[in-house]
mmCIF file of N, CA and C in Angstrom:
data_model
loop_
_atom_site.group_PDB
_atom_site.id
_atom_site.type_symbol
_atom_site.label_atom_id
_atom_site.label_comp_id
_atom_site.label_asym_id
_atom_site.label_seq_id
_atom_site.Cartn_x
_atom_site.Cartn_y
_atom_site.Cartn_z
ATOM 1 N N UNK A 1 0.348 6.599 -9.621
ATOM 2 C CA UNK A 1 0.846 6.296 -8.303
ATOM 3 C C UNK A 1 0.933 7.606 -7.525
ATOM 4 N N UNK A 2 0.204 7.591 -6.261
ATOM 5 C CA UNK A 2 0.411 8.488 -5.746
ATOM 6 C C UNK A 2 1.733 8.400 -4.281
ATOM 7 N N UNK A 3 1.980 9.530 -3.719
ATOM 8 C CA UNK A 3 3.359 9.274 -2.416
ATOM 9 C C UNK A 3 3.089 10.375 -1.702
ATOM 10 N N UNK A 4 2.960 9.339 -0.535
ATOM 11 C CA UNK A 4 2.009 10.595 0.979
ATOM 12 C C UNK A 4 2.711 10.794 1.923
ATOM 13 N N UNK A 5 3.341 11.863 2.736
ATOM 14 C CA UNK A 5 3.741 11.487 4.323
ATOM 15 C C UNK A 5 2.233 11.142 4.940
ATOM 16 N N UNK A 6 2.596 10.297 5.394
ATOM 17 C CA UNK A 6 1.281 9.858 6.815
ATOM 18 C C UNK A 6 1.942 9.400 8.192
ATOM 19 N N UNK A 7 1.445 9.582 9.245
ATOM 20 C CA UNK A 7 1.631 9.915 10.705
ATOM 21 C C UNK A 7 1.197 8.431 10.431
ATOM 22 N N UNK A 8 1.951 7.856 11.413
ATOM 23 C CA UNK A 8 2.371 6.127 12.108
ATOM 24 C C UNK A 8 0.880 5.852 12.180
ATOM 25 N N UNK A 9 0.694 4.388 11.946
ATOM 26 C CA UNK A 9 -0.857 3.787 12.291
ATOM 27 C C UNK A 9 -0.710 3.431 13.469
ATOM 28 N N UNK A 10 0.174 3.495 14.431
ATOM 29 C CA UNK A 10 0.192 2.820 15.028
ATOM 30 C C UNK A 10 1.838 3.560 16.608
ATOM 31 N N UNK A 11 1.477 3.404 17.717
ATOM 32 C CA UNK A 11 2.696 4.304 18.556
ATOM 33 C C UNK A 11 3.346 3.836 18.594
ATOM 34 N N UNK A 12 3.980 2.639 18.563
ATOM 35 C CA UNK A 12 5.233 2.265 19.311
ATOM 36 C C UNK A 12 5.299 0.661 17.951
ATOM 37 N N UNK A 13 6.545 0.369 17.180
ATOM 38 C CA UNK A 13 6.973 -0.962 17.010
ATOM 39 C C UNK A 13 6.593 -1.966 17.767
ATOM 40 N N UNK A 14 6.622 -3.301 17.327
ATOM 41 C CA UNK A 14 6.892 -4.368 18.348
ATOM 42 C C UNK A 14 7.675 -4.559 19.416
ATOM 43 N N UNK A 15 9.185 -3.846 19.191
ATOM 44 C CA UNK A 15 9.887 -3.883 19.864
ATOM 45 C C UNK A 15 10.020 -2.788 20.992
ATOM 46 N N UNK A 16 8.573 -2.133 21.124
ATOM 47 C CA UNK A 16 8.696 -0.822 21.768
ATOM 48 C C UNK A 16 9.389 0.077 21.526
ATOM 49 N N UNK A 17 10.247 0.459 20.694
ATOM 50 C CA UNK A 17 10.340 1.716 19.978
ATOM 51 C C UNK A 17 9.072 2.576 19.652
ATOM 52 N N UNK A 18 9.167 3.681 19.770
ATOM 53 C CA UNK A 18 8.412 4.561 19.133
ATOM 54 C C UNK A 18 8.264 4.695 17.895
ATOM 55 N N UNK A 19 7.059 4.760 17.194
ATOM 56 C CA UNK A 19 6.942 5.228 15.576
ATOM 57 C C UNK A 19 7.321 6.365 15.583
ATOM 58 N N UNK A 20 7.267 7.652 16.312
ATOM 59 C CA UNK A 20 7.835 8.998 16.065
ATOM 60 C C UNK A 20 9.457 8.998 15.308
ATOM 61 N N UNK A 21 10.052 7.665 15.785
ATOM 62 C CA UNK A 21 11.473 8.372 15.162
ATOM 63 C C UNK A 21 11.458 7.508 14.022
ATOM 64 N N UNK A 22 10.614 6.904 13.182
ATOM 65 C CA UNK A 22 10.501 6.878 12.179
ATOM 66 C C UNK A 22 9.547 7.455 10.900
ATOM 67 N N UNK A 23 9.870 7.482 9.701
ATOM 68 C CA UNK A 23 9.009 8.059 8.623
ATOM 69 C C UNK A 23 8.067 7.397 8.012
ATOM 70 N N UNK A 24 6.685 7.847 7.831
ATOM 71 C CA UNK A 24 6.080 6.702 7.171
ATOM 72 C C UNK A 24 5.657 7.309 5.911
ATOM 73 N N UNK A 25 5.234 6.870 4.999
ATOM 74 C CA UNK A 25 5.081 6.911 3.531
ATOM 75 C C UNK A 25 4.165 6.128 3.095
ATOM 76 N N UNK A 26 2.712 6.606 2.186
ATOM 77 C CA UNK A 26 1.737 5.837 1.700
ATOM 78 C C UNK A 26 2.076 5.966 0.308
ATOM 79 N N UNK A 27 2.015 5.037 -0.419
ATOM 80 C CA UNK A 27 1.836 4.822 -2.161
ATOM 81 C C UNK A 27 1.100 4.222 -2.244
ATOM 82 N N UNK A 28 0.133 4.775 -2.871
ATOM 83 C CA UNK A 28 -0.704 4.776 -3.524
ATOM 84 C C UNK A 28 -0.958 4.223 -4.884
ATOM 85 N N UNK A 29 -1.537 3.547 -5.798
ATOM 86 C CA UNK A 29 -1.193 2.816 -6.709
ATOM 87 C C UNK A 29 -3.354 2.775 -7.425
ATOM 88 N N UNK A 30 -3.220 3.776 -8.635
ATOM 89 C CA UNK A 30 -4.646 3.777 -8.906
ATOM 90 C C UNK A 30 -4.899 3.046 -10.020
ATOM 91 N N UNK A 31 -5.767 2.466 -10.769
ATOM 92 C CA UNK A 31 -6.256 2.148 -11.878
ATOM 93 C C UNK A 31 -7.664 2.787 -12.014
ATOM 94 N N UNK A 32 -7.560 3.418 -13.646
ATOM 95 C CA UNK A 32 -9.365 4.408 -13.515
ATOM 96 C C UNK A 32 -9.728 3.141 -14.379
ATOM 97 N N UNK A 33 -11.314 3.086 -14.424
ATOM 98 C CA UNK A 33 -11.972 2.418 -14.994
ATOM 99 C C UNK A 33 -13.178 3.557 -16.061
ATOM 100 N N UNK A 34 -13.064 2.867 -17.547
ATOM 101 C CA UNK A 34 -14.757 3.848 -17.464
ATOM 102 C C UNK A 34 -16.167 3.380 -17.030
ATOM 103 N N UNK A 35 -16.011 1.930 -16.991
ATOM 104 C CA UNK A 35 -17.206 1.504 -16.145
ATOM 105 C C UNK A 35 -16.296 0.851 -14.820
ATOM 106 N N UNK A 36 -16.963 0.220 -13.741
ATOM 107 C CA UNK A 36 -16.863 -0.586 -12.635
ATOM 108 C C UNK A 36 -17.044 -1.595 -12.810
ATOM 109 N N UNK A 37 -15.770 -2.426 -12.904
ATOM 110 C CA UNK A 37 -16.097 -3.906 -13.172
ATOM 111 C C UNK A 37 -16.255 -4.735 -11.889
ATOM 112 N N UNK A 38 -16.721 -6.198 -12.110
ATOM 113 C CA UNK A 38 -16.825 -6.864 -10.609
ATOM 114 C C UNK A 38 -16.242 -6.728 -9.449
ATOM 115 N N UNK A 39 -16.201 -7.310 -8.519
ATOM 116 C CA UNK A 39 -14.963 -7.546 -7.460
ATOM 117 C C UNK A 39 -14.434 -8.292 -7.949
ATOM 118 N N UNK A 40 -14.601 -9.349 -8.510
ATOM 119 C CA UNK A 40 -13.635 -10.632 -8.561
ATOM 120 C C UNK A 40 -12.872 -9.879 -9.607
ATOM 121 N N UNK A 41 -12.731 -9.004 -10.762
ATOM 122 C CA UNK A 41 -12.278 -8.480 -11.802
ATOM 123 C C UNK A 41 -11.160 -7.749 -11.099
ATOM 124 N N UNK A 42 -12.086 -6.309 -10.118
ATOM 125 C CA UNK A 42 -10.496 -5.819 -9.322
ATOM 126 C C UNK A 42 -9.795 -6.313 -8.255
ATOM 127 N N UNK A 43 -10.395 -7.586 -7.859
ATOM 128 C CA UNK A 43 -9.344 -7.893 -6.970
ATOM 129 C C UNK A 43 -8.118 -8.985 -7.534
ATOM 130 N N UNK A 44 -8.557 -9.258 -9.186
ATOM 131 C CA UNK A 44 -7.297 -9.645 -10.206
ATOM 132 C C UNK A 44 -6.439 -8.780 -10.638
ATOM 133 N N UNK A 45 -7.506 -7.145 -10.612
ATOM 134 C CA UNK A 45 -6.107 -6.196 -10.897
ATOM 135 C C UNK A 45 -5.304 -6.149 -9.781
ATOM 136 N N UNK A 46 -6.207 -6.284 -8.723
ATOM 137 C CA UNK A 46 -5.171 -5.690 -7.427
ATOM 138 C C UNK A 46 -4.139 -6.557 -7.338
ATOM 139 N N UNK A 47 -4.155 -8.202 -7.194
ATOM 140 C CA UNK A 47 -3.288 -9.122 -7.152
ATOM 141 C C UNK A 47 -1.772 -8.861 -8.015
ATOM 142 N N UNK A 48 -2.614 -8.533 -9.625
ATOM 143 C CA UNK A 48 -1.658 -8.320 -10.431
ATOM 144 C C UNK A 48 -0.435 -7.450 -10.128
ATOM 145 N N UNK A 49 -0.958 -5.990 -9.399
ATOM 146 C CA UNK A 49 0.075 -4.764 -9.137
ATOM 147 C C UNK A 49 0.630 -5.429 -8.115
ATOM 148 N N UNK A 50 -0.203 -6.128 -7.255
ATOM 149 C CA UNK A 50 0.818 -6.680 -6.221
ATOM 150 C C UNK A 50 1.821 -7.131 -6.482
ATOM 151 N N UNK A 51 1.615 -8.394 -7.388
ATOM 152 C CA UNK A 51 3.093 -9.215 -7.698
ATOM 153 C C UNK A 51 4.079 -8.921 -8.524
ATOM 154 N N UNK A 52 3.466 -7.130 -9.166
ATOM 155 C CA UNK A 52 4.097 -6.812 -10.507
ATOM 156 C C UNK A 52 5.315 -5.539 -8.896
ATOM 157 N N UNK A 53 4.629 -5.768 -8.020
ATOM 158 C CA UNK A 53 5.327 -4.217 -6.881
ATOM 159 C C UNK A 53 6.421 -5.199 -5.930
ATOM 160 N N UNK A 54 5.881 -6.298 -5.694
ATOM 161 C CA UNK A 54 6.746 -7.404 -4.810
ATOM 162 C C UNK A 54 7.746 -7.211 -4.946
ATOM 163 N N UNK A 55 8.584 -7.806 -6.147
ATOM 164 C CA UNK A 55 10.051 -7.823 -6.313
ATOM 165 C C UNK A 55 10.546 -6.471 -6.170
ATOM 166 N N UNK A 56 10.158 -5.726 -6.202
ATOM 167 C CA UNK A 56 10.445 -3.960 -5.721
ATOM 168 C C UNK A 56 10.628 -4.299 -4.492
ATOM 169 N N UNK A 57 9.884 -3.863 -3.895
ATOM 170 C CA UNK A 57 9.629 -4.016 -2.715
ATOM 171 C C UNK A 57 11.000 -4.703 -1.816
ATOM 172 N N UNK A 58 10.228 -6.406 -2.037
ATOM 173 C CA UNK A 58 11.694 -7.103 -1.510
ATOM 174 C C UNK A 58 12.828 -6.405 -1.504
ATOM 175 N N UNK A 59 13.318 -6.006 -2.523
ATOM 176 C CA UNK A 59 14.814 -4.921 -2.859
ATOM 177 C C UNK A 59 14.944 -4.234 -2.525
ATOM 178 N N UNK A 60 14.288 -3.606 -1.211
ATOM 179 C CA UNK A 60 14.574 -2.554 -0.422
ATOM 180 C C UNK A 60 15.361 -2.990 0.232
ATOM 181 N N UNK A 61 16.112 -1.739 0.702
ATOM 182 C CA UNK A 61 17.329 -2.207 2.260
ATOM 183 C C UNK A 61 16.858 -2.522 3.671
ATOM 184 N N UNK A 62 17.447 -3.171 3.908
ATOM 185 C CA UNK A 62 17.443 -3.878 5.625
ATOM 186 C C UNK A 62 16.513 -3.126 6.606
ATOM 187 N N UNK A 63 15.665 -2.899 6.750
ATOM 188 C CA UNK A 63 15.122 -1.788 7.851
ATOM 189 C C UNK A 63 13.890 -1.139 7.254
ATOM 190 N N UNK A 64 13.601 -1.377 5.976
ATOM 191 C CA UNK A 64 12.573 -0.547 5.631
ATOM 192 C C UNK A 64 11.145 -1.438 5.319
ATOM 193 N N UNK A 65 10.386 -1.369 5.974
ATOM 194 C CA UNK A 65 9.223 -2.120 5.886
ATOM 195 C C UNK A 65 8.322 -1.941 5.455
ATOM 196 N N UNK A 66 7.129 -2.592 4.800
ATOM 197 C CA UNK A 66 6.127 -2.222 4.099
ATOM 198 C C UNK A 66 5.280 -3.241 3.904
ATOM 199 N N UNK A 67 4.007 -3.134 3.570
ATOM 200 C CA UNK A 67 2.903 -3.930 3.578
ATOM 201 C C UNK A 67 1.823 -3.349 2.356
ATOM 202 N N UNK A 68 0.847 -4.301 2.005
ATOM 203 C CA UNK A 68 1.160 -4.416 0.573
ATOM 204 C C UNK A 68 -0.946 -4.350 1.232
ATOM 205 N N UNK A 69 -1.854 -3.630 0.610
ATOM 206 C CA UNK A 69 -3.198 -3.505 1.577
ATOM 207 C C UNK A 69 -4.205 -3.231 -0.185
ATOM 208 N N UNK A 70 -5.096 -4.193 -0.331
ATOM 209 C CA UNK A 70 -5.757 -4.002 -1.241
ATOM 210 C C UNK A 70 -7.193 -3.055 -0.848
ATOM 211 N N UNK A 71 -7.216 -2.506 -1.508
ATOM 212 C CA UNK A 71 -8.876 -1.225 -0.498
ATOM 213 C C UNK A 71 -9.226 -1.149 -2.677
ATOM 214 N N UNK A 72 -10.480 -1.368 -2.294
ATOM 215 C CA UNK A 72 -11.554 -1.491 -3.613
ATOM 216 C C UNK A 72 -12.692 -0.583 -3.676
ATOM 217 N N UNK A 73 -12.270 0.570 -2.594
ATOM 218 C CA UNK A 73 -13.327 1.437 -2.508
ATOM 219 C C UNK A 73 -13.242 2.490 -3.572
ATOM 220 N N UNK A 74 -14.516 3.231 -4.307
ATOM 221 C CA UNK A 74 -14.368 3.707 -5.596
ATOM 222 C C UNK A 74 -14.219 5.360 -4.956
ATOM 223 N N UNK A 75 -13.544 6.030 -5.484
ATOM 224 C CA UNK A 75 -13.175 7.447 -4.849
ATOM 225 C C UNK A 75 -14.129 8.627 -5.692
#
């Protein structure tokens, strides 16, 4: 697992607030392979970390938001 500061995707909340006065944070979450298996294969791993990160997640406090983004690109 990796943990990034990253600059807002985006300027302003829904509510028009600014993203500046908040922090954003990427985690990162890798699995190595020694070969490359299908898509349909990693997008069962990906599902898996998802629902294994969910209940985390949920259990954050009131205000802190996050979104959950599967990317299958090989680095």
């Amino acid at each position: 697992m990796l943990w990034d500061t990253v600059n807002p995707p985006f300027a302003f909340f829904e509510n028009g607030e600014p993203t500046a006065s908040q922090v954003f944070y990427q985690f990162t979450v890798l699995r190595v392979y020694d070969e490359r298996p299908d898509n349909t294969e990693l997008h069962e791993d990906a599902s898996a970390a998802s629902q294994a990160l969910g209940p985390l997640l949920d259990g954050t406090p009131e205000g802190v938001g996050w979104q959950l983004w599967e990317d299958l690109r090989e680095l």
